[in-house]
XYZ file of C-alpha atoms in Angstrom:
750
model
C -18.321 -36.845 -48.124
C -16.711 -33.890 -46.402
C -19.247 -32.312 -44.034
C -17.093 -29.276 -43.204
C -19.107 -26.103 -43.920
C -17.968 -24.031 -46.892
C -18.065 -20.286 -46.210
C -17.745 -17.410 -48.674
C -15.562 -14.406 -48.021
C -18.629 -12.592 -46.651
C -19.140 -15.358 -44.087
C -22.145 -16.921 -45.845
C -22.335 -20.683 -45.579
C -22.573 -22.547 -48.893
C -24.605 -25.768 -48.881
C -25.494 -28.020 -51.856
C -29.105 -27.499 -52.879
C -29.970 -31.205 -52.557
C -28.579 -31.312 -49.021
C -30.351 -28.104 -48.003
C -33.748 -29.108 -49.409
C -33.535 -32.566 -47.820
C -32.758 -31.119 -44.393
C -35.397 -28.386 -44.721
C -38.097 -30.866 -45.695
C -37.186 -33.298 -42.932
C -37.231 -30.473 -40.382
C -40.647 -29.400 -41.628
C -41.947 -32.978 -41.580
C -40.803 -33.527 -38.011
C -42.354 -30.238 -36.930
C -45.735 -31.126 -38.476
C -45.701 -34.622 -36.970
C -44.589 -33.706 -33.458
C -45.833 -30.127 -33.020
C -49.006 -29.853 -35.033
C -50.917 -32.887 -36.308
C -50.608 -35.833 -33.931
C -51.859 -36.043 -30.323
C -49.669 -37.267 -27.474
C -50.566 -40.486 -25.695
C -50.193 -38.764 -22.312
C -52.895 -36.092 -22.477
C -54.366 -36.836 -25.914
C -53.870 -33.244 -27.065
C -52.085 -31.511 -29.911
C -49.887 -28.506 -29.000
C -52.472 -25.883 -29.966
C -55.185 -27.603 -27.912
C -52.856 -27.966 -24.926
C -51.913 -24.290 -25.116
C -55.545 -23.181 -25.328
C -56.502 -25.180 -22.245
C -53.454 -23.980 -20.303
C -53.936 -20.332 -21.323
C -57.580 -20.444 -20.228
C -56.569 -21.887 -16.857
C -54.003 -19.104 -16.458
C -56.750 -16.576 -17.197
C -58.797 -18.058 -14.366
C -61.512 -19.310 -16.717
C -62.510 -22.317 -14.644
C -65.855 -24.079 -14.885
C -67.264 -21.927 -12.061
C -65.961 -18.567 -13.283
C -67.694 -16.113 -15.588
C -67.353 -16.496 -19.333
C -64.858 -14.215 -21.066
C -64.582 -13.124 -24.669
C -62.988 -15.778 -26.861
C -60.789 -13.105 -28.422
C -59.144 -12.634 -25.017
C -58.227 -16.309 -24.850
C -57.021 -16.457 -28.454
C -54.922 -13.332 -27.880
C -53.223 -14.876 -24.865
C -52.572 -18.136 -26.698
C -51.014 -16.384 -29.692
C -49.085 -13.808 -27.723
C -47.647 -16.126 -25.099
C -47.452 -19.673 -26.485
C -48.589 -20.242 -30.069
C -47.347 -17.701 -32.644
C -49.611 -18.785 -35.496
C -52.843 -17.680 -37.184
C -55.715 -16.502 -35.012
C -58.388 -18.161 -37.193
C -56.765 -21.597 -36.934
C -56.366 -21.195 -33.182
C -59.972 -20.079 -32.727
C -61.220 -22.944 -34.897
C -59.372 -25.421 -32.675
C -61.003 -23.780 -29.660
C -64.451 -23.985 -31.275
C -63.997 -27.680 -31.974
C -63.270 -28.313 -28.281
C -66.507 -26.495 -27.368
C -68.886 -28.287 -29.783
C -70.702 -31.083 -27.986
C -71.536 -32.640 -31.368
C -67.841 -32.770 -32.309
C -66.200 -33.641 -28.963
C -67.473 -36.517 -26.858
C -66.342 -34.684 -23.701
C -65.954 -30.964 -24.556
C -63.064 -29.128 -22.893
C -64.502 -25.644 -23.439
C -67.860 -24.310 -22.270
C -69.012 -21.789 -24.864
C -71.627 -19.071 -24.758
C -73.002 -17.681 -28.001
C -73.049 -19.130 -31.517
C -70.561 -22.000 -31.626
C -71.891 -23.652 -34.796
C -74.477 -26.352 -35.358
C -74.477 -29.971 -36.513
C -75.821 -28.829 -39.904
C -72.922 -26.445 -40.383
C -70.126 -26.829 -37.794
C -68.245 -23.881 -39.306
C -71.147 -21.460 -38.910
C -69.813 -20.239 -35.535
C -69.678 -16.530 -34.793
C -66.434 -14.554 -34.804
C -64.344 -14.686 -31.638
C -65.218 -11.093 -30.791
C -68.838 -12.179 -30.297
C -68.506 -15.471 -28.426
C -67.534 -16.076 -24.818
C -65.947 -19.122 -23.224
C -64.637 -20.771 -20.103
C -63.272 -24.215 -19.354
C -65.690 -27.114 -19.000
C -65.755 -29.139 -15.791
C -64.159 -32.097 -17.596
C -61.009 -30.016 -18.219
C -60.078 -30.535 -14.563
C -59.133 -34.071 -15.563
C -56.243 -32.440 -17.435
C -55.442 -29.489 -15.174
C -56.045 -30.369 -11.523
C -52.524 -31.725 -10.909
C -50.673 -29.186 -13.051
C -48.989 -27.239 -10.233
C -47.915 -30.312 -8.291
C -44.601 -31.133 -9.960
C -46.228 -33.654 -12.289
C -44.958 -32.427 -15.662
C -41.907 -30.847 -17.229
C -41.964 -27.164 -18.126
C -40.330 -25.768 -21.253
C -39.667 -22.197 -22.454
C -42.266 -20.651 -24.729
C -41.379 -19.563 -28.257
C -39.535 -16.392 -27.158
C -38.120 -17.739 -23.880
C -39.968 -15.258 -21.667
C -42.445 -17.713 -20.128
C -42.706 -21.366 -19.236
C -45.404 -23.710 -20.537
C -46.164 -27.348 -19.677
C -44.728 -29.876 -22.086
C -47.755 -32.087 -21.394
C -50.810 -31.882 -19.166
C -51.159 -34.376 -16.276
C -54.231 -36.216 -17.548
C -55.972 -38.318 -14.914
C -57.887 -40.249 -17.599
C -56.817 -41.454 -21.099
C -58.174 -38.442 -22.951
C -56.475 -39.694 -26.128
C -59.211 -42.352 -26.356
C -62.070 -40.426 -24.765
C -62.140 -37.528 -27.218
C -60.128 -39.154 -29.991
C -58.585 -36.954 -32.625
C -57.855 -36.508 -36.315
C -54.834 -35.093 -38.062
C -52.847 -35.248 -41.277
C -49.086 -34.975 -40.933
C -46.330 -35.581 -43.485
C -46.417 -39.201 -44.545
C -48.819 -40.223 -41.789
C -52.237 -39.449 -40.380
C -54.303 -40.209 -37.320
C -58.010 -40.938 -36.857
C -58.764 -41.961 -33.284
C -62.489 -42.468 -32.601
C -63.936 -41.219 -29.282
C -64.877 -43.686 -26.540
C -67.062 -43.847 -23.474
C -65.374 -42.643 -20.278
C -66.789 -45.301 -17.977
C -65.902 -48.124 -20.364
C -62.322 -46.924 -20.829
C -61.889 -46.339 -17.088
C -63.115 -49.884 -16.373
C -60.621 -51.248 -18.912
C -57.790 -49.286 -17.248
C -58.756 -50.693 -13.843
C -58.805 -54.197 -15.334
C -55.336 -53.627 -16.801
C -54.018 -52.385 -13.443
C -55.411 -55.436 -11.681
C -54.343 -57.824 -14.441
C -51.261 -56.451 -16.236
C -51.267 -59.468 -18.570
C -54.890 -58.974 -19.642
C -55.466 -59.499 -23.351
C -57.634 -57.687 -25.871
C -60.620 -59.983 -25.322
C -60.504 -59.135 -21.593
C -60.500 -55.385 -22.241
C -63.307 -55.693 -24.798
C -65.516 -56.992 -22.021
C -65.482 -53.357 -20.871
C -64.854 -51.368 -24.085
C -67.607 -52.390 -26.493
C -66.366 -50.072 -29.222
C -66.148 -46.351 -30.051
C -68.775 -44.014 -28.613
C -69.497 -40.933 -30.722
C -71.290 -37.757 -29.569
C -74.337 -38.817 -31.605
C -76.971 -41.442 -30.836
C -76.734 -43.081 -34.258
C -76.047 -46.810 -34.369
C -72.618 -48.353 -34.822
C -73.281 -51.330 -37.110
C -69.714 -52.562 -37.502
C -69.479 -56.302 -36.673
C -67.759 -57.077 -33.382
C -65.087 -59.063 -35.221
C -64.158 -55.950 -37.245
C -64.026 -53.805 -34.089
C -61.776 -56.392 -32.463
C -59.499 -56.369 -35.515
C -59.330 -52.556 -35.328
C -58.236 -52.714 -31.682
C -55.808 -55.510 -32.491
C -54.026 -53.782 -35.380
C -54.696 -50.107 -34.703
C -56.233 -49.745 -38.174
C -59.762 -50.276 -39.436
C -63.063 -48.545 -39.993
C -66.302 -47.878 -38.141
C -69.670 -47.786 -39.908
C -72.541 -45.735 -38.459
C -76.184 -45.663 -39.451
C -78.941 -43.199 -38.631
C -81.699 -44.244 -36.240
C -85.341 -43.926 -37.161
C -88.808 -44.914 -36.018
C -92.134 -45.240 -37.833
C -94.864 -42.854 -36.683
C -98.294 -42.924 -38.374
C -96.784 -44.590 -41.430
C -94.011 -41.978 -41.807
C -90.329 -42.585 -41.143
C -88.912 -40.229 -38.492
C -85.113 -40.006 -38.424
C -84.035 -39.090 -34.885
C -80.237 -39.484 -34.946
C -77.627 -38.998 -37.666
C -74.078 -40.366 -37.910
C -71.209 -38.329 -36.490
C -70.627 -34.990 -38.278
C -73.462 -35.583 -40.767
C -75.622 -32.609 -41.641
C -79.379 -33.097 -41.603
C -79.786 -30.406 -44.254
C -77.366 -32.226 -46.557
C -79.203 -35.527 -46.082
C -82.484 -33.818 -47.034
C -80.801 -32.380 -50.142
C -79.550 -35.828 -51.138
C -82.981 -37.406 -50.737
C -84.700 -34.498 -52.532
C -82.271 -34.820 -55.452
C -83.286 -38.460 -55.896
C -86.964 -37.501 -55.751
C -86.471 -34.822 -58.423
C -84.621 -37.315 -60.624
C -87.604 -39.695 -60.218
C -85.343 -42.305 -58.657
C -87.360 -42.548 -55.458
C -90.942 -43.433 -56.466
C -91.947 -44.686 -53.003
C -91.406 -41.339 -51.228
C -94.151 -38.748 -51.408
C -92.943 -36.008 -49.063
C -89.923 -34.884 -47.080
C -89.949 -32.593 -44.024
C -87.488 -31.181 -41.521
C -89.222 -30.907 -38.136
C -86.041 -30.327 -36.110
C -86.212 -27.732 -33.347
C -84.409 -26.778 -30.157
C -85.903 -29.620 -28.136
C -85.369 -32.255 -30.849
C -82.259 -31.201 -32.811
C -82.730 -34.046 -35.307
C -86.179 -34.918 -36.642
C -86.335 -35.597 -40.363
C -89.615 -37.016 -41.689
C -89.825 -39.198 -44.819
C -93.409 -39.879 -45.946
C -93.969 -43.008 -48.112
C -96.493 -42.983 -50.961
C -98.648 -45.661 -49.332
C -98.717 -48.112 -46.454
C -97.785 -50.896 -48.891
C -94.254 -49.524 -49.274
C -91.541 -51.672 -47.664
C -90.118 -49.033 -45.323
C -87.076 -51.083 -44.299
C -86.082 -51.646 -47.929
C -86.504 -47.966 -48.782
C -84.432 -46.887 -45.770
C -81.752 -49.427 -46.667
C -81.581 -47.826 -50.114
C -81.386 -44.327 -48.624
C -78.638 -45.424 -46.226
C -76.623 -46.753 -49.162
C -77.101 -43.661 -51.343
C -77.002 -40.833 -48.768
C -75.098 -39.905 -45.622
C -77.641 -41.763 -43.461
C -74.938 -44.427 -43.334
C -71.304 -43.452 -43.164
C -67.946 -45.136 -42.698
C -65.204 -43.598 -40.556
C -61.556 -44.490 -40.873
C -59.779 -45.469 -37.644
C -56.016 -45.221 -37.212
C -54.643 -45.209 -33.647
C -51.512 -43.222 -34.482
C -50.129 -41.185 -31.546
C -46.865 -39.751 -30.251
C -45.629 -42.137 -27.588
C -43.742 -41.567 -24.351
C -40.511 -41.998 -26.319
C -41.433 -38.963 -28.426
C -41.830 -41.075 -31.544
C -45.114 -41.479 -33.468
C -46.558 -44.909 -34.097
C -49.755 -46.920 -34.525
C -50.832 -48.624 -31.284
C -53.196 -51.478 -30.595
C -55.722 -50.933 -27.802
C -53.829 -52.917 -25.166
C -50.534 -51.203 -25.993
C -52.152 -47.767 -26.002
C -53.716 -48.214 -22.561
C -50.542 -49.766 -21.134
C -48.516 -46.802 -22.384
C -50.987 -44.335 -20.898
C -50.952 -46.177 -17.566
C -47.157 -45.934 -17.576
C -47.585 -42.177 -18.033
C -50.206 -42.044 -15.308
C -48.126 -43.989 -12.784
C -45.162 -41.713 -13.458
C -47.400 -38.633 -13.070
C -48.745 -39.885 -9.728
C -45.222 -40.803 -8.564
C -44.016 -37.280 -9.384
C -47.038 -35.783 -7.626
C -46.430 -37.804 -4.479
C -42.690 -37.098 -4.553
C -43.386 -33.397 -5.008
C -45.708 -33.469 -2.009
C -43.178 -35.464 0.009
C -40.513 -32.871 -0.740
C -42.908 -30.134 0.392
C -43.692 -32.014 3.604
C -39.984 -32.572 4.313
C -39.273 -28.910 3.726
C -42.089 -27.845 6.026
C -41.042 -30.260 8.765
C -37.506 -28.929 8.491
C -38.798 -25.377 8.999
C -41.012 -26.437 11.889
C -38.058 -28.116 13.600
C -36.153 -24.843 13.505
C -39.194 -22.843 14.594
C -39.777 -25.128 17.564
C -36.143 -24.714 18.671
C -36.580 -20.953 18.490
C -39.826 -21.084 20.414
C -38.347 -23.183 23.223
C -35.442 -20.714 23.480
C -37.396 -17.559 22.756
C -35.605 -15.345 25.264
C -32.169 -16.276 23.949
C -33.347 -15.782 20.361
C -34.690 -12.303 21.134
C -31.485 -11.383 22.941
C -29.341 -12.433 19.947
C -31.535 -10.536 17.521
C -31.403 -7.373 19.689
C -27.719 -7.458 20.525
C -26.031 -8.867 17.434
C -25.317 -6.896 14.274
C -25.490 -10.096 12.234
C -27.913 -12.339 14.178
C -28.241 -15.009 11.451
C -24.807 -16.685 11.765
C -25.011 -16.463 15.581
C -28.418 -18.203 15.576
C -27.110 -20.872 13.218
C -24.096 -21.543 15.451
C -25.928 -21.296 18.803
C -28.858 -23.629 17.943
C -27.308 -25.724 15.164
C -29.638 -24.347 12.491
C -29.097 -24.224 8.753
C -29.455 -21.228 6.490
C -33.104 -21.865 5.564
C -34.216 -22.356 9.190
C -32.406 -19.223 10.331
C -34.044 -17.114 7.618
C -37.455 -18.518 8.516
C -36.996 -17.655 12.207
C -35.862 -14.146 11.400
C -38.859 -13.657 9.086
C -41.331 -14.881 11.718
C -43.594 -12.213 13.226
C -43.531 -11.702 16.979
C -47.230 -12.393 17.354
C -46.647 -15.909 16.049
C -44.550 -16.633 19.134
C -47.547 -16.654 21.476
C -48.023 -19.425 23.999
C -50.533 -21.352 21.877
C -48.124 -21.563 18.930
C -46.228 -24.467 20.477
C -49.344 -26.595 20.387
C -50.019 -25.621 16.767
C -46.441 -26.370 15.736
C -46.450 -29.779 17.399
C -49.906 -30.599 15.938
C -48.745 -29.636 12.468
C -45.571 -31.691 12.962
C -47.601 -34.728 13.951
C -49.928 -34.328 10.990
C -47.105 -33.852 8.498
C -45.112 -36.718 9.972
C -48.071 -39.001 9.506
C -48.584 -37.762 5.930
C -44.889 -38.283 5.226
C -45.082 -41.853 6.422
C -48.084 -42.494 4.172
C -46.360 -40.912 1.171
C -43.196 -42.944 1.708
C -45.217 -46.132 2.076
C -47.107 -45.445 -1.135
C -43.962 -44.511 -3.056
C -42.194 -47.593 -1.808
C -45.030 -50.033 -2.468
C -46.152 -50.864 -6.030
C -49.328 -52.419 -4.620
C -50.297 -49.235 -2.740
C -49.471 -47.193 -5.855
C -51.756 -49.382 -7.982
C -54.549 -49.046 -5.433
C -54.198 -45.260 -5.396
C -54.232 -44.891 -9.196
C -57.160 -47.292 -9.457
C -59.204 -45.395 -6.839
C -58.548 -42.083 -8.587
C -59.613 -43.473 -11.978
C -62.800 -44.903 -10.481
C -63.575 -41.615 -8.704
C -63.091 -39.592 -11.910
C -65.210 -42.066 -13.873
C -67.968 -41.641 -11.308
C -67.717 -37.858 -11.458
C -67.412 -37.259 -15.209
C -68.720 -40.500 -16.762
C -72.031 -40.987 -18.535
C -73.969 -43.665 -20.378
C -73.040 -44.826 -23.866
C -74.616 -42.698 -26.597
C -73.891 -44.745 -29.738
C -75.518 -48.177 -29.433
C -73.598 -51.017 -31.084
C -75.973 -53.168 -33.128
C -74.672 -55.703 -35.643
C -76.432 -55.131 -38.975
C -75.638 -55.853 -42.610
C -74.360 -52.966 -44.674
C -77.078 -51.098 -46.576
C -77.594 -51.908 -50.246
C -78.982 -49.652 -52.953
C -81.931 -50.749 -55.062
C -81.271 -51.273 -58.741
C -82.939 -49.112 -61.348
C -85.686 -51.617 -62.088
C -86.800 -51.578 -58.449
C -86.678 -47.792 -58.318
C -89.046 -47.458 -61.280
C -92.814 -47.803 -60.792
C -94.079 -51.095 -62.217
C -96.791 -50.167 -64.725
C -97.974 -52.021 -67.838
C -96.586 -50.536 -71.047
C -96.601 -51.518 -74.704
C -93.289 -50.934 -76.488
C -93.895 -50.101 -80.153
C -91.260 -50.359 -82.899
C -91.812 -48.785 -86.313
C -90.453 -50.116 -89.598
C -87.971 -47.205 -89.753
C -86.600 -48.034 -86.276
C -88.454 -45.489 -84.135
C -89.491 -46.613 -80.640
C -91.955 -45.416 -78.019
C -93.879 -46.752 -75.035
C -97.652 -46.549 -74.594
C -99.235 -46.959 -71.155
C -101.290 -50.112 -70.746
C -101.536 -53.418 -72.584
C -104.791 -52.689 -74.399
C -103.127 -50.462 -77.004
C -103.526 -51.231 -80.721
C -100.006 -50.421 -82.042
C -101.108 -50.400 -85.676
C -103.604 -47.591 -85.016
C -100.972 -45.180 -83.697
C -99.777 -42.314 -85.882
C -96.474 -42.748 -87.718
C -94.225 -40.470 -89.734
C -94.796 -40.273 -93.464
C -93.361 -43.375 -95.088
C -93.180 -45.189 -91.768
C -95.485 -47.774 -90.203
C -95.945 -50.402 -87.543
C -93.221 -53.062 -87.345
C -93.499 -54.915 -84.026
C -94.633 -54.492 -80.421
C -94.248 -56.182 -77.035
C -96.111 -55.902 -73.757
C -93.913 -55.529 -70.648
C -93.709 -53.544 -67.366
C -92.234 -50.070 -67.094
C -89.499 -51.258 -64.706
C -88.260 -53.910 -67.146
C -85.779 -53.775 -70.006
C -87.005 -53.455 -73.583
C -84.913 -55.559 -75.998
C -84.616 -54.798 -79.702
C -83.316 -57.133 -82.418
C -81.714 -55.874 -85.599
C -81.554 -57.535 -89.006
C -78.093 -58.990 -88.305
C -79.243 -60.884 -85.208
C -77.770 -58.489 -82.605
C -79.760 -57.478 -79.518
C -79.900 -54.092 -77.796
C -81.620 -53.113 -74.570
C -82.725 -50.069 -72.611
C -85.014 -49.350 -69.666
C -88.622 -49.209 -70.819
C -89.398 -46.158 -68.676
C -86.775 -44.150 -70.582
C -88.672 -44.484 -73.879
C -90.724 -41.479 -75.031
C -94.491 -41.496 -74.692
C -96.679 -42.932 -77.435
C -98.460 -39.563 -77.643
C -95.657 -38.564 -79.986
C -94.004 -40.557 -82.729
C -91.125 -41.755 -80.547
C -87.428 -41.397 -81.235
C -85.016 -43.247 -83.529
C -83.144 -46.105 -81.864
C -80.045 -45.101 -83.810
C -79.782 -42.216 -81.317
C -79.396 -44.724 -78.480
C -77.533 -47.538 -80.265
C -74.963 -47.951 -83.029
C -76.027 -50.879 -85.277
C -73.359 -52.293 -87.582
C -73.342 -52.333 -91.381
C -76.551 -50.339 -91.718
C -78.658 -52.959 -89.961
C -82.286 -52.081 -89.271
C -84.377 -52.936 -86.211
C -86.915 -55.687 -86.881
C -88.415 -56.808 -83.576
C -88.792 -56.036 -79.881
C -89.330 -58.163 -76.783
C -88.991 -57.961 -73.006
C -90.319 -59.198 -69.685
C -88.974 -61.002 -66.658
C -85.381 -62.221 -66.720
C -86.489 -65.881 -66.761
C -89.032 -65.427 -69.561
C -88.183 -67.817 -72.437
C -88.255 -66.806 -76.099
C -88.052 -68.760 -79.335
C -85.305 -67.148 -81.409
C -85.312 -68.212 -85.078
C -84.110 -67.288 -88.555
C -86.224 -67.773 -91.650
C -83.691 -70.395 -92.755
C -85.442 -72.747 -90.318
C -82.932 -72.714 -87.435
C -83.586 -71.596 -83.874
C -83.073 -71.994 -80.129
C -84.624 -70.958 -76.827
C -83.197 -67.959 -74.915
C -83.973 -66.183 -71.649
C -84.695 -62.461 -71.584
C -81.675 -61.957 -69.290
C -79.409 -63.471 -71.992
C -80.617 -60.949 -74.556
C -79.968 -57.791 -72.496
C -76.949 -55.852 -73.773
C -75.824 -52.854 -71.715
C -73.751 -51.234 -74.442
C -74.482 -49.119 -77.494
C -73.094 -51.678 -79.913
C -75.399 -54.430 -78.647
C -74.317 -58.062 -78.656
C -74.512 -60.908 -81.151
C -77.364 -63.295 -80.340
C -78.698 -65.012 -83.467
C -76.252 -66.268 -86.092
C -77.856 -66.134 -89.558
C -77.163 -68.744 -92.256
C -76.392 -67.441 -95.744
C -79.468 -65.678 -97.079
C -81.306 -65.982 -93.737
C -83.220 -63.227 -92.003
C -84.353 -62.623 -88.418
C -87.890 -63.624 -87.440
C -89.811 -61.919 -84.650
C -89.253 -63.914 -81.423
C -92.167 -65.900 -79.991
C -92.876 -65.909 -76.255
C -93.023 -69.274 -74.449
C -95.285 -70.236 -71.552
C -93.682 -73.500 -70.441
C -90.726 -75.182 -72.129
C -91.899 -78.604 -70.993
C -95.458 -78.409 -72.360
C -95.402 -75.815 -75.176
C -95.329 -76.876 -78.806
C -93.496 -74.987 -81.544
C -95.313 -74.346 -84.826
C -93.225 -73.506 -87.931
C -94.820 -72.510 -91.270
C -92.922 -71.965 -94.532
C -93.734 -69.744 -97.468
C -94.658 -72.807 -99.558
C -97.438 -73.648 -97.115
C -95.791 -76.422 -95.105
C -96.321 -76.590 -91.330
C -94.420 -78.604 -88.715
C -95.277 -78.986 -85.025
C -92.586 -80.127 -82.577
C -92.249 -80.167 -78.752
C -90.477 -77.062 -77.407
C -88.222 -79.325 -75.345
C -86.635 -80.541 -78.606
C -84.830 -77.219 -79.002
C -81.805 -76.358 -76.849
C -81.630 -73.390 -74.488
C -78.757 -71.116 -75.527
C -77.621 -67.553 -74.946
C -76.396 -67.102 -78.516
C -75.717 -69.016 -81.716
C -77.354 -70.413 -84.849
C -79.494 -72.960 -83.039
C -80.790 -76.304 -84.263
C -82.839 -77.066 -87.368
C -86.543 -76.625 -86.644
C -87.933 -77.384 -90.109
C -86.128 -78.567 -93.219
C -85.811 -75.975 -95.982
C -83.254 -76.477 -98.778
C -80.420 -73.957 -98.434
C -80.669 -72.995 -102.146
C -84.343 -72.090 -101.742
C -83.496 -69.935 -98.717
C -80.776 -68.110 -100.623
C -83.032 -67.574 -103.625
C -85.968 -66.737 -101.351
C -88.014 -69.409 -103.157
C -88.952 -70.830 -99.799
C -88.263 -69.806 -96.214
C -89.816 -69.765 -92.771
C -92.513 -67.110 -92.580
C -94.113 -67.698 -89.186
C -93.322 -69.303 -85.844
C -95.431 -69.655 -82.731
C -95.263 -71.278 -79.302
C -98.635 -72.847 -78.497
C -99.293 -73.682 -74.834
C -100.929 -76.933 -73.781
C -104.563 -76.931 -74.954
C -104.025 -73.697 -76.907
C -105.493 -72.754 -80.312
C -103.723 -71.214 -83.300
C -105.047 -69.048 -86.119
C -103.190 -69.089 -89.452
C -103.658 -65.951 -91.572
C -103.430 -65.826 -95.376
C -104.817 -62.681 -96.946
C -108.469 -62.422 -95.936
C -108.608 -66.081 -95.036
C -107.857 -67.576 -91.653
C -107.569 -71.147 -90.415
C -108.317 -71.946 -86.758
C -106.514 -75.005 -85.439
C -107.334 -76.717 -82.141
C -104.854 -78.785 -80.166
C -106.170 -81.939 -81.853
C -105.750 -80.328 -85.301
C -102.142 -79.536 -84.545
C -101.481 -83.213 -83.822
C -101.809 -83.945 -87.559
C -98.795 -81.764 -88.252
C -96.641 -83.002 -85.370
C -93.431 -84.782 -86.319
C -89.772 -84.959 -85.487
C -87.643 -81.839 -85.389
C -85.931 -81.065 -88.726
C -88.576 -82.668 -90.973
C -90.187 -80.970 -94.013
C -93.632 -80.708 -92.464
C -97.103 -81.306 -93.950
C -98.953 -79.167 -96.485
C -101.642 -76.783 -95.245
C -105.091 -76.900 -96.906
C -105.632 -75.195 -100.274
C -105.688 -71.444 -100.083
C -102.972 -71.295 -97.383
C -99.950 -71.604 -99.648
C -99.061 -67.953 -98.956
C -99.201 -67.484 -95.169
C -99.009 -63.943 -93.760
C -98.677 -64.910 -90.114
C -100.118 -66.700 -87.127
C -101.957 -65.656 -83.975
C -102.539 -67.412 -80.683
C -106.212 -67.513 -79.733
C -107.024 -66.786 -76.127
């Protein structure tokens, strides 16, 4: 492709749109990556942060100076170095001043600089005042010592440092976040003393591995005192790959039965956490919590109190639930993506990151020493010339008085160069007193000794290592502090399921013949005595707990389930189940059951077939339910019978014609769905014609009694009486006494 520019007659360059847009986007992407979003490995700063710190140092806003209006600083930054928006610049400055955002703040603010509850609630820059924090000297103290390159500012009128000569790896200490084009960075903050110790270890042992450095660096160290609960293996993987995540959890203690939260994860608002907990309380999803208070004040910035309903509440379980459902536990992404010494961005592992910073540090120290050596050489050169002039003072004065151009004469007479001659000519007469010779020679001796030391250090890698190591240790001693975020290995929090969140109270679930359902408190309710709509009446009922699932069976053998506590109160007439479920083919609801997941039930059709099922197998979490009982032709669903013990219970089956069969419950299989096995023999034709069918089933526990109901008559059968009807499964059964040829039902006697 011909790359020669195409110009119009007016001198306007013509470029294909695809080529122009590609170049424009790439230029923009590179600008965002290199000049906005990503920090540099050298000083750990983005351009706007670097310019703020440098501008404040130029304004004389050191840690011991008076505070000045933030607007003054922002104005200097925008006008001299960073021609962008004032609000974005001020926000970057605020972030560097917030001790809850930065592990080691660079700016010391005075006024309203935001709060942990609302970091963006800071006052406008015309109200706040600022100066540099003491820690900023780590970045600035060597700035004027030839340590960094200087580049023109945006309009070429001033010079600004390309980087700051950081004496500690600020890129790890304060971390940083940023979103560029096609890449992002999330570097967690670390403890200064730990990182400094790791750097010293790496200087002493250049081949040290990650495990060696992790003897010093335990993990990230955030500005908050919340716990880091990430397993050590995950932290090691993060440092090994440069990618991973860190999980933090709030810290709390128990005082007088109440939970007192004293530390929140990084950048988590206490007010928001209270809102999240209160929302669960209002939704009745937190039955164990009675009250919620915010007792935070100036002395204790974080003190949130959660009051349980009673001392029987498992506080640890409740807090685990709250950690899983609120910001009391939070995960932070970690991505060690920085701009390297080569000027290219990339993800670094911990060892590589520290090695690259140490390379930068050694080069910075070398430049500092070389700069000082050059200064010493220059001064010694001037002192040599001055001493010559002093020893020949009379001749020098004569030349200056008698010559029109004394400079070239001095240079020729005393073998001086241009710089020495100028220095002699600029020297004041009073400096040529008798005592000056002693001062000159003393200064020469001192500088000569310093020069020798500088040359030794520059020429000896061992001495250079010792120097850098001593400086790192000294800075760690001066600016370091104890770890704030303790690292404690814990399992991730887990939320409680809905059944655990609901109070466990006895309820009676009542189903009407028209398919309306409701729940009455207690187990001593007589369902038949409740009021029903005109034309409606009692169909079936079951006694369960309010935190359990209520299961309903329809006439086609499908099961449906819903949480018992969601049913309307029995004070009213309930609500139709067709509003919650969608039965097929106009099926009607015929029975209800419920209880613990492992509770066994005898499921049967009036055709004489059945099986044993667990409550858990009958729960269907969808509106259409699920098929459970397969009905033979002409068969109908019977109300399930609860079992006490599969191994000892006996099953009683009674037909319309008055035949009763007793079999061991163990003779029936346990299934989750299906037709089941034959319990009692009933001819299929009689079932289809309804001439005979199963009318009642019961599960009688060992030693239990059974009452058979037929109109106004009832027959009470003891365990020994039932033996007369016991036979093999699938038999016809024996006839009941006269008067019980039309059985209405059966009841277990307590």
